[in-house]
Amino acid sequence: MLQNSNEFKHFQRMTMTPTVEGKKNVVIMGRKTWFSIPAQNRPLKNRVNVVLSRELKQPPPGAHYLASDFSEALCLLDTTDLAKEVDQVWIIGGISLYPLLTPYVAKGESNHPDWP
C-alpha cells in the first residue's frame, strides 16, 4: 500500500476531503486491495468504500458496497440515493483496475515509493 507516513497523510487528506460541504468521497478498490488493508482500518473511515469483485457475492465485512465491475460501481453511484451524497470518486487499486478506467478518468493522482 503506501510506503511512508507522508504518502499516507496525503492519501488520507485527498480521499477524505470532499470539495462540496456535506458530501462524501467514494473509494473504489479491488478485492485484493480491500483485503490488503489491515482489518482494524477497514472500512476506510469518512469515505464510502466500494469493493470490486467477480468472486464475492456480498460485500466483505465492513465494505459499504460490492460491485462486479467498474461499470456496475458507476451505476450504483449514479442511480441510488448515494448519487446525492457523493462528491469525488477515488480509485485506489489494484493495478489491474487502472487500464480499465482510462475512459472514465477526469484527473489522475499517483502515489508511488521513491525507488533507490
mmCIF file of C-alpha atoms in Angstrom:
data_model
loop_
_atom_site.group_PDB
_atom_site.id
_atom_site.type_symbol
_atom_site.label_atom_id
_atom_site.label_comp_id
_atom_site.label_asym_id
_atom_site.label_seq_id
_atom_site.Cartn_x
_atom_site.Cartn_y
_atom_site.Cartn_z
ATOM 1 C CA MET A 1 0.000 0.000 0.000
ATOM 2 C CA LEU A 2 1.583 3.313 0.998
ATOM 3 C CA GLN A 3 5.251 3.314 1.858
ATOM 4 C CA ASN A 4 5.657 6.189 4.302
ATOM 5 C CA SER A 5 3.688 8.424 6.624
ATOM 6 C CA ASN A 6 3.822 11.437 4.264
ATOM 7 C CA GLU A 7 2.238 9.401 1.469
ATOM 8 C CA PHE A 8 -0.357 8.053 3.880
ATOM 9 C CA LYS A 9 -1.251 11.529 5.165
ATOM 10 C CA HIS A 10 -1.542 12.826 1.595
ATOM 11 C CA PHE A 11 -3.720 9.833 0.631
ATOM 12 C CA GLN A 12 -5.997 10.396 3.620
ATOM 13 C CA ARG A 13 -6.293 14.140 3.028
ATOM 14 C CA MET A 14 -7.087 13.732 -0.662
ATOM 15 C CA THR A 15 -9.564 10.863 -0.358
ATOM 16 C CA MET A 16 -11.293 12.030 2.842
ATOM 17 C CA THR A 17 -11.814 15.690 1.978
ATOM 18 C CA PRO A 18 -14.761 16.400 -0.318
ATOM 19 C CA THR A 19 -14.806 19.617 -2.312
ATOM 20 C CA VAL A 20 -18.524 20.076 -1.571
ATOM 21 C CA GLU A 21 -19.535 20.529 2.048
ATOM 22 C CA GLY A 22 -21.972 17.902 3.291
ATOM 23 C CA LYS A 23 -20.966 15.303 0.717
ATOM 24 C CA LYS A 24 -18.671 12.283 0.952
ATOM 25 C CA ASN A 25 -15.958 10.903 -1.250
ATOM 26 C CA VAL A 26 -16.011 7.338 -2.522
ATOM 27 C CA VAL A 27 -13.049 4.978 -2.670
ATOM 28 C CA ILE A 28 -13.302 2.133 -5.168
ATOM 29 C CA MET A 29 -10.878 -0.747 -4.871
ATOM 30 C CA GLY A 30 -10.442 -4.316 -5.967
ATOM 31 C CA ARG A 31 -10.900 -7.272 -3.637
ATOM 32 C CA LYS A 32 -7.166 -7.802 -3.121
ATOM 33 C CA THR A 33 -6.639 -4.144 -2.226
ATOM 34 C CA TRP A 34 -9.511 -4.330 0.272
ATOM 35 C CA PHE A 35 -8.006 -7.349 1.991
ATOM 36 C CA SER A 36 -4.524 -5.781 1.957
ATOM 37 C CA ILE A 37 -5.822 -3.070 4.292
ATOM 38 C CA PRO A 38 -5.363 -4.169 7.917
ATOM 39 C CA ALA A 39 -8.721 -5.340 9.289
ATOM 40 C CA GLN A 40 -8.689 -2.718 12.040
ATOM 41 C CA ASN A 41 -8.513 0.002 9.349
ATOM 42 C CA ARG A 42 -11.431 -1.287 7.262
ATOM 43 C CA PRO A 43 -13.560 0.371 6.099
ATOM 44 C CA LEU A 44 -11.557 3.488 5.312
ATOM 45 C CA LYS A 45 -13.273 5.986 7.577
ATOM 46 C CA ASN A 46 -15.205 9.021 6.397
ATOM 47 C CA ARG A 47 -15.425 7.608 2.879
ATOM 48 C CA VAL A 48 -17.877 5.321 1.110
ATOM 49 C CA ASN A 49 -15.987 2.067 0.444
ATOM 50 C CA VAL A 50 -16.857 0.142 -2.735
ATOM 51 C CA VAL A 51 -15.162 -3.193 -3.435
ATOM 52 C CA LEU A 52 -14.990 -4.640 -6.950
ATOM 53 C CA SER A 53 -15.025 -8.414 -7.271
ATOM 54 C CA ARG A 54 -16.387 -11.014 -9.641
ATOM 55 C CA GLU A 55 -15.826 -13.701 -6.989
ATOM 56 C CA LEU A 56 -17.606 -12.280 -3.937
ATOM 57 C CA LYS A 57 -21.391 -12.497 -3.727
ATOM 58 C CA GLN A 58 -21.872 -9.930 -0.959
ATOM 59 C CA PRO A 59 -19.816 -7.029 0.343
ATOM 60 C CA PRO A 60 -16.942 -8.179 2.534
ATOM 61 C CA PRO A 61 -17.395 -7.300 6.216
ATOM 62 C CA GLY A 62 -17.003 -3.551 6.658
ATOM 63 C CA ALA A 63 -17.383 -2.609 2.986
ATOM 64 C CA HIS A 64 -20.349 -0.420 2.164
ATOM 65 C CA TYR A 65 -20.985 -1.761 -1.345
ATOM 66 C CA LEU A 66 -19.897 -4.538 -3.700
ATOM 67 C CA ALA A 67 -19.875 -4.272 -7.497
ATOM 68 C CA SER A 68 -18.825 -6.907 -10.006
ATOM 69 C CA ASP A 69 -17.029 -4.377 -12.223
ATOM 70 C CA PHE A 70 -16.351 -0.683 -12.626
ATOM 71 C CA SER A 71 -19.432 -0.062 -14.796
ATOM 72 C CA GLU A 72 -21.651 -1.565 -12.117
ATOM 73 C CA ALA A 73 -19.948 0.598 -9.485
ATOM 74 C CA LEU A 74 -20.635 3.735 -11.551
ATOM 75 C CA CYS A 75 -24.278 2.730 -11.995
ATOM 76 C CA LEU A 76 -24.520 2.177 -8.246
ATOM 77 C CA LEU A 77 -23.129 5.649 -7.613
ATOM 78 C CA ASP A 78 -25.347 7.220 -10.253
ATOM 79 C CA THR A 79 -28.719 5.552 -9.725
ATOM 80 C CA THR A 80 -29.073 5.085 -5.962
ATOM 81 C CA ASP A 81 -29.618 7.573 -3.160
ATOM 82 C CA LEU A 82 -25.842 7.586 -2.961
ATOM 83 C CA ALA A 83 -25.753 9.874 -6.021
ATOM 84 C CA LYS A 84 -26.957 12.766 -3.850
ATOM 85 C CA GLU A 85 -24.227 12.146 -1.258
ATOM 86 C CA VAL A 86 -21.158 11.666 -3.471
ATOM 87 C CA ASP A 87 -18.581 14.290 -4.353
ATOM 88 C CA GLN A 88 -15.360 12.718 -5.660
ATOM 89 C CA VAL A 89 -14.666 9.123 -6.640
ATOM 90 C CA TRP A 90 -11.169 7.768 -5.974
ATOM 91 C CA ILE A 91 -9.842 4.543 -7.488
ATOM 92 C CA ILE A 92 -7.253 3.258 -5.035
ATOM 93 C CA GLY A 93 -6.178 -0.037 -6.601
ATOM 94 C CA GLY A 94 -5.335 -2.658 -7.589
ATOM 95 C CA ILE A 95 -3.166 -2.266 -10.558
ATOM 96 C CA SER A 96 -5.425 -4.350 -12.820
ATOM 97 C CA LEU A 97 -8.165 -1.707 -12.497
ATOM 98 C CA TYR A 98 -6.244 1.215 -13.930
ATOM 99 C CA PRO A 99 -6.215 0.185 -17.623
ATOM 100 C CA LEU A 100 -9.995 -0.284 -17.465
ATOM 101 C CA LEU A 101 -10.579 3.212 -16.160
ATOM 102 C CA THR A 102 -8.985 5.393 -18.810
ATOM 103 C CA PRO A 103 -12.308 6.300 -20.474
ATOM 104 C CA TYR A 104 -13.775 7.458 -17.148
ATOM 105 C CA VAL A 105 -10.951 9.395 -15.526
ATOM 106 C CA ALA A 106 -11.044 13.194 -15.431
ATOM 107 C CA LYS A 107 -7.973 13.671 -13.248
ATOM 108 C CA GLY A 108 -5.238 11.343 -12.042
ATOM 109 C CA GLU A 109 -3.153 11.341 -8.872
ATOM 110 C CA SER A 110 -0.364 8.833 -8.474
ATOM 111 C CA ASN A 111 1.446 7.882 -5.304
ATOM 112 C CA HIS A 112 4.416 5.592 -5.534
ATOM 113 C CA PRO A 113 7.501 4.939 -3.441
ATOM 114 C CA ASP A 114 10.828 6.504 -4.259
ATOM 115 C CA TRP A 115 12.844 3.718 -5.806
ATOM 116 C CA PRO A 116 16.559 3.536 -4.919
#
